[in-house]
mmCIF file of C-alpha atoms in Angstrom:
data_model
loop_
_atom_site.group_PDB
_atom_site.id
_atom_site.type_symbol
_atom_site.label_atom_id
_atom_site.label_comp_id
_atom_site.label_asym_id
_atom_site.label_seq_id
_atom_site.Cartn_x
_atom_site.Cartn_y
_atom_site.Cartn_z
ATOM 1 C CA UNK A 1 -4.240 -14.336 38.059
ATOM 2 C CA UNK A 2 -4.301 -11.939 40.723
ATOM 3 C CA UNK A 3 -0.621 -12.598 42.922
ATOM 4 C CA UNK A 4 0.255 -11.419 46.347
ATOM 5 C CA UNK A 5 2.775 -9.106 44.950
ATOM 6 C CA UNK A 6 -0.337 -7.149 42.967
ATOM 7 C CA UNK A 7 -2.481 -7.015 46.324
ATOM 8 C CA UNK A 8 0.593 -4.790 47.516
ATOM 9 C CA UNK A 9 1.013 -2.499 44.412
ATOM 10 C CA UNK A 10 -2.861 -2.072 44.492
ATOM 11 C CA UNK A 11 -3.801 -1.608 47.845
ATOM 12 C CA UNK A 12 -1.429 1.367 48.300
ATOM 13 C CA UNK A 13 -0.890 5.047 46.748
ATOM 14 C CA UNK A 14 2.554 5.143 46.850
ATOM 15 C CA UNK A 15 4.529 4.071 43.577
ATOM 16 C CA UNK A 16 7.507 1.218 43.817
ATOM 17 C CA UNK A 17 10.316 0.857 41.619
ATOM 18 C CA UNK A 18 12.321 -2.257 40.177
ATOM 19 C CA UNK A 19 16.114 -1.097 39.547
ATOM 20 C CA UNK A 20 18.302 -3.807 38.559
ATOM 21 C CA UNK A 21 21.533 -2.223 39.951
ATOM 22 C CA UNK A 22 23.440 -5.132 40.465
ATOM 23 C CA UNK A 23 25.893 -4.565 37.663
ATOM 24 C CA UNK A 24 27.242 -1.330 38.421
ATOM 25 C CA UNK A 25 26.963 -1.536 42.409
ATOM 26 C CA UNK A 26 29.304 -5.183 41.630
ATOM 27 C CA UNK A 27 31.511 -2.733 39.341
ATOM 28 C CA UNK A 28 31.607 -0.044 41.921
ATOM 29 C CA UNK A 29 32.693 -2.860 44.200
ATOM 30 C CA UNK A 30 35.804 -3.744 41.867
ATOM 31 C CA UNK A 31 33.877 -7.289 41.825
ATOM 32 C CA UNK A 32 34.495 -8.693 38.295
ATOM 33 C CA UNK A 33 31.422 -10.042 36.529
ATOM 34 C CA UNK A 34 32.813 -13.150 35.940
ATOM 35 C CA UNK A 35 33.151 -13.705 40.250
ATOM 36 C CA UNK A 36 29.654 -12.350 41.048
ATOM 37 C CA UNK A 37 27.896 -14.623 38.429
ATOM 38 C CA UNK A 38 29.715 -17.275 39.463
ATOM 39 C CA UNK A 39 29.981 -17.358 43.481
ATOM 40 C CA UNK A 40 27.191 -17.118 45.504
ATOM 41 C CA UNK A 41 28.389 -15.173 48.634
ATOM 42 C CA UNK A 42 29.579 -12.490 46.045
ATOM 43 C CA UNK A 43 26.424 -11.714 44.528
ATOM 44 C CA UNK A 44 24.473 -11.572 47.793
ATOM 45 C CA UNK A 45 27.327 -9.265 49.159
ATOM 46 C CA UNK A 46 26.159 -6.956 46.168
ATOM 47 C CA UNK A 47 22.644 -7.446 46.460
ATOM 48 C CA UNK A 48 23.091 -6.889 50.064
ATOM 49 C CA UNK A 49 24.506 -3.343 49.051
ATOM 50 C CA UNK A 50 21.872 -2.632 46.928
ATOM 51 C CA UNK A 51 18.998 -3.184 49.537
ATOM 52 C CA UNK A 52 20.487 -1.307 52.045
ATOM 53 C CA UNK A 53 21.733 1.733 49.216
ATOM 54 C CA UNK A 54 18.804 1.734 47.371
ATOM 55 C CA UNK A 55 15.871 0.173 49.321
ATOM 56 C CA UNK A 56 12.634 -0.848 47.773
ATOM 57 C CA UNK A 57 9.858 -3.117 47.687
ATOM 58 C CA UNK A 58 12.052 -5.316 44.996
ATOM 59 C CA UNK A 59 15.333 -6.755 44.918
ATOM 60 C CA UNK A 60 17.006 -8.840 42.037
ATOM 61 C CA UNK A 61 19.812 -10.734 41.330
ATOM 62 C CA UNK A 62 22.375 -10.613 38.921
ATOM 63 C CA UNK A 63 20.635 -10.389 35.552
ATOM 64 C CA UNK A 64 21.924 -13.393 33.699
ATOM 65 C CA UNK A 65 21.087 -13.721 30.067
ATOM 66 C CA UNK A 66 23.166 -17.517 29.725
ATOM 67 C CA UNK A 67 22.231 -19.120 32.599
ATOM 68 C CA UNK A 68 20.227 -21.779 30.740
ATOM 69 C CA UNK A 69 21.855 -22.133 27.754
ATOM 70 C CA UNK A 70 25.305 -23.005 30.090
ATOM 71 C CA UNK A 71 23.300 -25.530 31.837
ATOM 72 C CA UNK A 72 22.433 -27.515 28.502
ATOM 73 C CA UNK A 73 26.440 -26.920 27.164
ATOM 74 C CA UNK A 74 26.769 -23.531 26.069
ATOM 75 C CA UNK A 75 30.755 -22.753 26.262
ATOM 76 C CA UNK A 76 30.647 -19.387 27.775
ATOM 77 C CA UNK A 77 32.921 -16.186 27.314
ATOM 78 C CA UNK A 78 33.773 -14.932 30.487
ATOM 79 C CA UNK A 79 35.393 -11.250 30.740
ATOM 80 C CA UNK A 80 35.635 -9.370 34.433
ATOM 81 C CA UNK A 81 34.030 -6.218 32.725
ATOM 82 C CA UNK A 82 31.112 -7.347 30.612
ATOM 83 C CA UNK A 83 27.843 -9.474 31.304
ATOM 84 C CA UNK A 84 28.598 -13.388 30.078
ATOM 85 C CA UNK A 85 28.390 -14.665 26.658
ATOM 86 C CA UNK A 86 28.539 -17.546 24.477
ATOM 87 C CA UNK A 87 31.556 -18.886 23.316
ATOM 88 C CA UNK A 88 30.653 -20.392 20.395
ATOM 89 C CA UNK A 89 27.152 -22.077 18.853
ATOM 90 C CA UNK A 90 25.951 -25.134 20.513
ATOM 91 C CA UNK A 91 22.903 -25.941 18.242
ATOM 92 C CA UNK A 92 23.201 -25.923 14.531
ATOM 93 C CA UNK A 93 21.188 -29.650 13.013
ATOM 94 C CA UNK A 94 18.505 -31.627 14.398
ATOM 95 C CA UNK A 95 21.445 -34.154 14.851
ATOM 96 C CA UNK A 96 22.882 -31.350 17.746
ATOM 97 C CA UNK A 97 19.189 -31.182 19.123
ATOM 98 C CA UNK A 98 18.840 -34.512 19.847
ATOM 99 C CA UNK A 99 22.154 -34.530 21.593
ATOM 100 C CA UNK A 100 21.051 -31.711 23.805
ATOM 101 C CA UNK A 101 20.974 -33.421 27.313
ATOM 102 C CA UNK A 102 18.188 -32.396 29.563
ATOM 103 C CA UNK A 103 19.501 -30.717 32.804
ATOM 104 C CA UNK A 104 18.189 -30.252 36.152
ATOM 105 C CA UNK A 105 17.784 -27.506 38.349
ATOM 106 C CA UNK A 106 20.926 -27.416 39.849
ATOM 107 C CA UNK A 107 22.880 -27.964 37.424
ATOM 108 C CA UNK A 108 26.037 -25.663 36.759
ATOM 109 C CA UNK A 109 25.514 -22.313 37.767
ATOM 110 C CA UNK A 110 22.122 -22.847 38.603
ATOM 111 C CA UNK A 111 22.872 -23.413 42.174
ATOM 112 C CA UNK A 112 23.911 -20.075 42.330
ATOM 113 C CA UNK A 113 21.058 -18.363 40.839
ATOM 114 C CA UNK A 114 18.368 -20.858 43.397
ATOM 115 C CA UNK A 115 20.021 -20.032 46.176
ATOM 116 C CA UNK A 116 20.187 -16.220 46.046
ATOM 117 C CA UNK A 117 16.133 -15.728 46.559
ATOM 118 C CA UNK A 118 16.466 -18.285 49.694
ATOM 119 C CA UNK A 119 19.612 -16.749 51.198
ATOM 120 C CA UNK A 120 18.611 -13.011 50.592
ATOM 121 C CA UNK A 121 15.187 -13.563 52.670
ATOM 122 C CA UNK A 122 16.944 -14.957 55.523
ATOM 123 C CA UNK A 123 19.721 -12.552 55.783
ATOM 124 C CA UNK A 124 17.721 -9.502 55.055
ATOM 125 C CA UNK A 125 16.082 -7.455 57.710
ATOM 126 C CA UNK A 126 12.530 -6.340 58.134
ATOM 127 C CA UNK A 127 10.104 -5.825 56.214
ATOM 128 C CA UNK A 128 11.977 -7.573 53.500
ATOM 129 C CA UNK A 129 11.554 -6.997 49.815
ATOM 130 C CA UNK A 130 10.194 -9.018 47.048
ATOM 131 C CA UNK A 131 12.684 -11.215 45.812
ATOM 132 C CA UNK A 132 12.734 -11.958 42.394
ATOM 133 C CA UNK A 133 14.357 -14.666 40.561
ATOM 134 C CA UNK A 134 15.445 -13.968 36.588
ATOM 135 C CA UNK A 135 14.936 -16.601 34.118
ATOM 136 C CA UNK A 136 15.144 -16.289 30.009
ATOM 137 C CA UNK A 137 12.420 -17.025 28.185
ATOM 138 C CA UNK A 138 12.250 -20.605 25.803
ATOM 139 C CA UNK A 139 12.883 -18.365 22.557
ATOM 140 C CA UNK A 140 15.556 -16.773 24.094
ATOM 141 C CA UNK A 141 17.479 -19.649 25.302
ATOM 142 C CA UNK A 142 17.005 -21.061 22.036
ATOM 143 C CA UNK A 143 18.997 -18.051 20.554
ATOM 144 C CA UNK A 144 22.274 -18.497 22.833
ATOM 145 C CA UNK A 145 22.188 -21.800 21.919
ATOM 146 C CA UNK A 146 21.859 -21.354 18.128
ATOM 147 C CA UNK A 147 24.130 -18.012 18.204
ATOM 148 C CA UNK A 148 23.381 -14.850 15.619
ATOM 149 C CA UNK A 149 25.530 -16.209 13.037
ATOM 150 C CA UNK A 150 23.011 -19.054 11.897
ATOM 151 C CA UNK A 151 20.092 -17.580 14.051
ATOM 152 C CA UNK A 152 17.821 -16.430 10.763
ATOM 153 C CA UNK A 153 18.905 -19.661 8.704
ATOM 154 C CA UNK A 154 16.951 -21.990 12.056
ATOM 155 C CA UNK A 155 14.093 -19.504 12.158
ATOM 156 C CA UNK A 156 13.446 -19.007 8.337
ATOM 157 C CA UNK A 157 14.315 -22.042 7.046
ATOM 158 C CA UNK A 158 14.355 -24.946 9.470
ATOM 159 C CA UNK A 159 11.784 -24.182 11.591
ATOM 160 C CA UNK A 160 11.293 -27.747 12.728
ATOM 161 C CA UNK A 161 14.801 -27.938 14.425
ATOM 162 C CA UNK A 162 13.660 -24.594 15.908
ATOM 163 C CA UNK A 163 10.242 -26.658 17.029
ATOM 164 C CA UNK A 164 12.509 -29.465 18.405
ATOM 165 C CA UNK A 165 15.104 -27.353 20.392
ATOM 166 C CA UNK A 166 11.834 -25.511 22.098
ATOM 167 C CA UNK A 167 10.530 -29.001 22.954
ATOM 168 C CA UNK A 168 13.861 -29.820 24.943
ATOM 169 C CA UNK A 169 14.170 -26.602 26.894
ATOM 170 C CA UNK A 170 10.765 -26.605 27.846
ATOM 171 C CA UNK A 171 11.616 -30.036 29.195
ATOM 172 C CA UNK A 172 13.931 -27.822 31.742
ATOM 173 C CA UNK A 173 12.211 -24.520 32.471
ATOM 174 C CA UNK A 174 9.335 -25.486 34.365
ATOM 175 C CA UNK A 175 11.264 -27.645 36.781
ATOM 176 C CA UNK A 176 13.559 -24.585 37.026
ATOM 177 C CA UNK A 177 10.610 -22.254 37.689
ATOM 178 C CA UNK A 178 9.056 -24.488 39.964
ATOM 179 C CA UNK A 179 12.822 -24.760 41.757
ATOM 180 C CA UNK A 180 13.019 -20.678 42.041
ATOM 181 C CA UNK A 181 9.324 -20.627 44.155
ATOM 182 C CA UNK A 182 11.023 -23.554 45.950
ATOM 183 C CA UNK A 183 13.719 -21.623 47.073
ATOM 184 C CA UNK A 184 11.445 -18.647 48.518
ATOM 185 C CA UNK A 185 11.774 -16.441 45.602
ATOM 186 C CA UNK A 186 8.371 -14.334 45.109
ATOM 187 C CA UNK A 187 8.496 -15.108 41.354
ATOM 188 C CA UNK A 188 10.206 -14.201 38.148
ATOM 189 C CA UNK A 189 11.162 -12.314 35.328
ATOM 190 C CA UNK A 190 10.980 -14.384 32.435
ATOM 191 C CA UNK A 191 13.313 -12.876 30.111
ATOM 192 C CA UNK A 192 11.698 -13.138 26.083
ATOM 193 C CA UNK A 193 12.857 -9.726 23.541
ATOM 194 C CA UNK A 194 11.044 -10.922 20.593
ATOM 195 C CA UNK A 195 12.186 -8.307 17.843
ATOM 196 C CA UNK A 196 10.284 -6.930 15.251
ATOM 197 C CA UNK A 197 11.599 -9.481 12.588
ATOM 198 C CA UNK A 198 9.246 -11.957 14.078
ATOM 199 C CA UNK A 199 6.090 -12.422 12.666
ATOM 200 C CA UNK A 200 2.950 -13.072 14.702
ATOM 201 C CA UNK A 201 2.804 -16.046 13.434
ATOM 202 C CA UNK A 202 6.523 -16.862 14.772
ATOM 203 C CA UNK A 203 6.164 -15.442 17.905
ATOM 204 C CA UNK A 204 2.922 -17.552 18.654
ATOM 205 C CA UNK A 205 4.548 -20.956 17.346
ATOM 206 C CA UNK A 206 8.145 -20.245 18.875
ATOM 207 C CA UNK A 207 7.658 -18.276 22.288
ATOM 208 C CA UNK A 208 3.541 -17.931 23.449
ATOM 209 C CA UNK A 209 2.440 -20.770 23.371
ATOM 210 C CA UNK A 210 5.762 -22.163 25.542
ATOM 211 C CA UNK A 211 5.262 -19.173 28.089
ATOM 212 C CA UNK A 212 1.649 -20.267 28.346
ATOM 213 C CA UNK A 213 2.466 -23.307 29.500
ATOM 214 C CA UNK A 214 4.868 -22.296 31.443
ATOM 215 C CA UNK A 215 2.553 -19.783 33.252
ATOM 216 C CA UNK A 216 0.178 -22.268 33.304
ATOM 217 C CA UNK A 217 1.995 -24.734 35.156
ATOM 218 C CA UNK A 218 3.904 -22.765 37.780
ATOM 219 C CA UNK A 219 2.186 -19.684 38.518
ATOM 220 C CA UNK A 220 -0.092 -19.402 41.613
ATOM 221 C CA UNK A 221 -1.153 -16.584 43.687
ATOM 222 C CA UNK A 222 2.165 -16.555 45.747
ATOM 223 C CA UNK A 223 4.852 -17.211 42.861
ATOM 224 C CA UNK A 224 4.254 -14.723 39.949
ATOM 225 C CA UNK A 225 5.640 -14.329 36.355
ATOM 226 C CA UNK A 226 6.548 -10.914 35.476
ATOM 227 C CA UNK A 227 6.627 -11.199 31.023
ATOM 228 C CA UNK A 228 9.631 -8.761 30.192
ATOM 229 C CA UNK A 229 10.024 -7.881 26.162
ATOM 230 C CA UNK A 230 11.731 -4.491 26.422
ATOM 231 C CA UNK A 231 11.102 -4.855 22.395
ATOM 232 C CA UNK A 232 7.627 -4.794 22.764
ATOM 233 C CA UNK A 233 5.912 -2.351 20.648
ATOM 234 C CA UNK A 234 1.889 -1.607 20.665
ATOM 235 C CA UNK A 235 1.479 -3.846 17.801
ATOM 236 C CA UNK A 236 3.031 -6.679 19.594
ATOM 237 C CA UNK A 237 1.151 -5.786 22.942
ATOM 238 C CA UNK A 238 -2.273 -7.076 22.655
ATOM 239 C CA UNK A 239 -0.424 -10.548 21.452
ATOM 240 C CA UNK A 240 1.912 -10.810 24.570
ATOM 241 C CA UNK A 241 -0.961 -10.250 27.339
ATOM 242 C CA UNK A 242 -2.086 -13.297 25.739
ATOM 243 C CA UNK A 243 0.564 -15.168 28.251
ATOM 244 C CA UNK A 244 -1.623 -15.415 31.490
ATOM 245 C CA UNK A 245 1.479 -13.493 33.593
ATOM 246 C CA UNK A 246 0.691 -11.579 36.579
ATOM 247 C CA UNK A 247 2.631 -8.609 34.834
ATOM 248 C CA UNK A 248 4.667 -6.973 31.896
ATOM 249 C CA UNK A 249 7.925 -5.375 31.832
ATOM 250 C CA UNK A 250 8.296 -3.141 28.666
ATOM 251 C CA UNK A 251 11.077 -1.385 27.031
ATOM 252 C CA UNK A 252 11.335 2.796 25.696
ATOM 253 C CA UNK A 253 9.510 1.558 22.317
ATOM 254 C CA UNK A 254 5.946 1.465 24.084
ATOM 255 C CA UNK A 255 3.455 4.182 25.388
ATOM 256 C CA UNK A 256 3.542 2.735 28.779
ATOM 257 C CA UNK A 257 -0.575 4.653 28.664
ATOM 258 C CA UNK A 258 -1.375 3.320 25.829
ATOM 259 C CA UNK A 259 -0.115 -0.201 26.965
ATOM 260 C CA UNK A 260 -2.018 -0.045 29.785
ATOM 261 C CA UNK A 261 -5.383 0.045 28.112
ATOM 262 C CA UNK A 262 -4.540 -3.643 26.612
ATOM 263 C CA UNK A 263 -3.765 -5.418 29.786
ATOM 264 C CA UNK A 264 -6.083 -7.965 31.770
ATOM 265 C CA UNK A 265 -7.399 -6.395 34.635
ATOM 266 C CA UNK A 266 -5.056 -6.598 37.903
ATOM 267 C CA UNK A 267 -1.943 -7.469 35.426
ATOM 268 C CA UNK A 268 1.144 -5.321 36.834
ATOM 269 C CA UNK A 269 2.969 -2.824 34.531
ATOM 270 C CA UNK A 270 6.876 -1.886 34.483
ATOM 271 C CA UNK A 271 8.815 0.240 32.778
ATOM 272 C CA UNK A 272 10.042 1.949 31.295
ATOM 273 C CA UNK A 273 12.825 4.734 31.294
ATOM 274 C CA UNK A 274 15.496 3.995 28.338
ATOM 275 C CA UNK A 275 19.135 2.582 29.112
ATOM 276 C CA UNK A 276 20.463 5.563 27.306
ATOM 277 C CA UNK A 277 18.834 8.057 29.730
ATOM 278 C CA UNK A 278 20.101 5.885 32.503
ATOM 279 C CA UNK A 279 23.656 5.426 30.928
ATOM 280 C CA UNK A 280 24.356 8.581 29.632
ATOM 281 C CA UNK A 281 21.814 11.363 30.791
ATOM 282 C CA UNK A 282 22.821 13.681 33.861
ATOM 283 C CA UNK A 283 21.111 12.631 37.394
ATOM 284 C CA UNK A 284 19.717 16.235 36.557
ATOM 285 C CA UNK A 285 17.954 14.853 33.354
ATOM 286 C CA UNK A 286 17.170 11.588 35.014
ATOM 287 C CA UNK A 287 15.325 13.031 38.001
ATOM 288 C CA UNK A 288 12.894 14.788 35.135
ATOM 289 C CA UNK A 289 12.464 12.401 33.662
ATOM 290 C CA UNK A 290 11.641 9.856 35.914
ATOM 291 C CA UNK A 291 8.666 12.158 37.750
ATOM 292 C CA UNK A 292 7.770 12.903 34.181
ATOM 293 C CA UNK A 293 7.225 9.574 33.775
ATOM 294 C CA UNK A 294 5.473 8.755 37.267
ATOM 295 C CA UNK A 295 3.306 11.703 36.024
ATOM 296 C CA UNK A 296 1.766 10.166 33.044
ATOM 297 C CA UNK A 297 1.107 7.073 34.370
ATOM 298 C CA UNK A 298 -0.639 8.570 37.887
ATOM 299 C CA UNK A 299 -3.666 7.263 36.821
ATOM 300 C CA UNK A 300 -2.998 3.770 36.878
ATOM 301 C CA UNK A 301 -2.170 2.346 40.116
ATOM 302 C CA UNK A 302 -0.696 -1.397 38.432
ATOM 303 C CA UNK A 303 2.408 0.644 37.255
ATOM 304 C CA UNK A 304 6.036 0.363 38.914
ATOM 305 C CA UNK A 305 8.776 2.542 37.492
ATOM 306 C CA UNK A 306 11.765 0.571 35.891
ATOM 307 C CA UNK A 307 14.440 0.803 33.509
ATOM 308 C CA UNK A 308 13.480 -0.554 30.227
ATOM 309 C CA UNK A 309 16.128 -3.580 31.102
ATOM 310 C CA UNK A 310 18.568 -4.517 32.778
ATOM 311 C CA UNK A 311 21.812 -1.692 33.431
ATOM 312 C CA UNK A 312 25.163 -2.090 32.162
ATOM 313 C CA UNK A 313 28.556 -2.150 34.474
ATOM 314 C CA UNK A 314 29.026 1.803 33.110
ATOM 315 C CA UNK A 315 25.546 3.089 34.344
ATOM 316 C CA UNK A 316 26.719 6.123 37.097
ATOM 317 C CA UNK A 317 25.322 5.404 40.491
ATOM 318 C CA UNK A 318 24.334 8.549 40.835
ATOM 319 C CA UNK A 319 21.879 8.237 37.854
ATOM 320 C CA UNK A 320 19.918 5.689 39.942
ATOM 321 C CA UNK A 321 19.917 7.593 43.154
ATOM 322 C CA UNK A 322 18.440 10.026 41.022
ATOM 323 C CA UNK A 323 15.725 7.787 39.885
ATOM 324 C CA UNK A 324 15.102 6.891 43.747
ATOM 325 C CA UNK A 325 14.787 10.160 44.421
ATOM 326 C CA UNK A 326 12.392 11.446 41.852
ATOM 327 C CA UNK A 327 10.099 8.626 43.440
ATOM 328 C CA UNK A 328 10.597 9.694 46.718
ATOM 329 C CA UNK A 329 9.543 13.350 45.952
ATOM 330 C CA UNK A 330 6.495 12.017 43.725
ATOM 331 C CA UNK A 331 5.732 9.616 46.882
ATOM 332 C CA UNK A 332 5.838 12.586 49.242
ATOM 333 C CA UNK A 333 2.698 14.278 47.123
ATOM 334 C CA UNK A 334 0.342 11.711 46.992
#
């Protein structure tokens, strides 16, 4: 499905770029992680900052990888310094599954996360930005709710408690989708790294056939679902498109060229410069390597430039002013 936010990215020359900078602008700040993913006006003074800093056709919020699982029980660790985790494992027996109560948009810190696409477009000036909502994908919130320690023991050998658990959150994400296009927000990234453990078989029984439903019921020409594996590989590629999203956000492991031979027609692609480069690479080494990678993909006017994922608290500022700036020069050539 072609979305408003492709009739932008190809009608135009220019590139755009997606930079998820609200971790290290909010530790710039001195805000702790544990304020800004709880309290509303905190985030959206961070966002704020990063419109105005950084500029853009997108904006997003506070990349939050338990938002879900909280809202059906998950204890959470909170630390000022690092993104949230879980506590401890919520799921572990069918017997836990079928305790699982069903939430509702809304629910715990979910007001925070539906009300940052509304407030952003009223507060921020013109021409505003795409605002994006971030949600995690079914197999994902299925894995903060299970935890690593008994994560391959669900998947290998109880795959019907795996089956059941999938059921029940799939019971909340549409309504929670459908709540994010509610609340003005352009669409989403729908968070799913499936690693290479998986088989094809697994990842079309645990996570594609949910996201295809998910797609299915939610996204419309207005409200689009941006796929983001940043795990992907080729192999897995072909397999993913499969999803019906209006775009796919891949990681460092994929020829972003090569990707973009297997994607529907009009389906967006992001990606894809590594955290490391971003983290630890001069703004030097950055700015190279950002128009080296605006270079190789000049032929294919669906691409934005991106991180691979989301950027840690540590990433230097001045590494994504570099980024910003690469594009600018690239922009100022075409």
């Amino acid at each position: 499905m072609k979305t408003h936010i492709a009739d932008r990215i190809l009608s135009q020359k220019r590139r755009e770029c997606i930079v998820p900078a609200a971790y290290p602008l909010g530790f710039e700040m001195n805000k702790a992680i544990s304020e800004f993913a709880t309290d509303t006006d905190t985030q959206i003074q961070v966002l704020e900052e990063a419109a105005q800093r950084f500029g853009g056709a997108f904006l997003l919020p506070v990349w939050d990888r338990m938002i879900e699982a909280e809202a059906f029980g998950s204890p959470l660790n909170m630390d000022a310094n690092t993104p949230l985790g879980a506590a401890a494992a919520t799921v572990l027996s069918q017997r836990d599954v079928d305790a699982l109560i069903i939430p509702r948009p809304g629910h715990k810190r979910t007001t925070v996360t539906l009300a940052v696409p509304r407030l952003l477009k009223e507060r921020l000036p013109e021409p505003k930005p795409f605002v994006l909502g971030i949600m995690n994908g079914p197999l994902a919130v299925a894995r903060q709710l299970i935890g690593e320690d008994a994560w391959d023991e669900i998947l290998n050998e109880q795959p019907p408690v795996l089956d059941a658990l999938l059921d029940k959150i799939m019971r909340f994400l549409p309504d929670y989708a459908h709540a994010f296009s509610f609340n003005e927000a352009d669409g989403v990234i729908l968070s799913e790294p499936l690693d290479e453990s998986l088989t094809a078989e697994q990842r079309e029984r645990f996570s594609l056939r949910h996201i295809q439903r998910l797609v299915g019921e939610v996204q419309n020409p207005r409200f689009a679902f941006i796929l983001h594996n940043s795990l992907a590989d080729l192999e897995q590629i072909s397999q993913l498109t499969t999803s019906g999203a209006a775009g796919y956000w891949f990681g460092s492991r994929a020829d972003l060229a090569a990707a973009a031979h297997r994607l529907p027609e009009q389906a967006l692609l992001i990606g894809n410069l590594s955290i490391n480069q971003m983290t630890e690479s001069s703004p030097q080494a950055v700015h190279q390597e950002t128009l080296n990678l605006l270079n190789a993909m000049r032929d294919f006017p669906n691409f934005i430039l991106a991180p691979e994922d989301d950027l840690p608290p540590h990433t230097p500022l001045a590494n994504l002013q570099a980024l910003m700036d690469a594009l600018n020069e690239y922009n100022s050539g075409v």
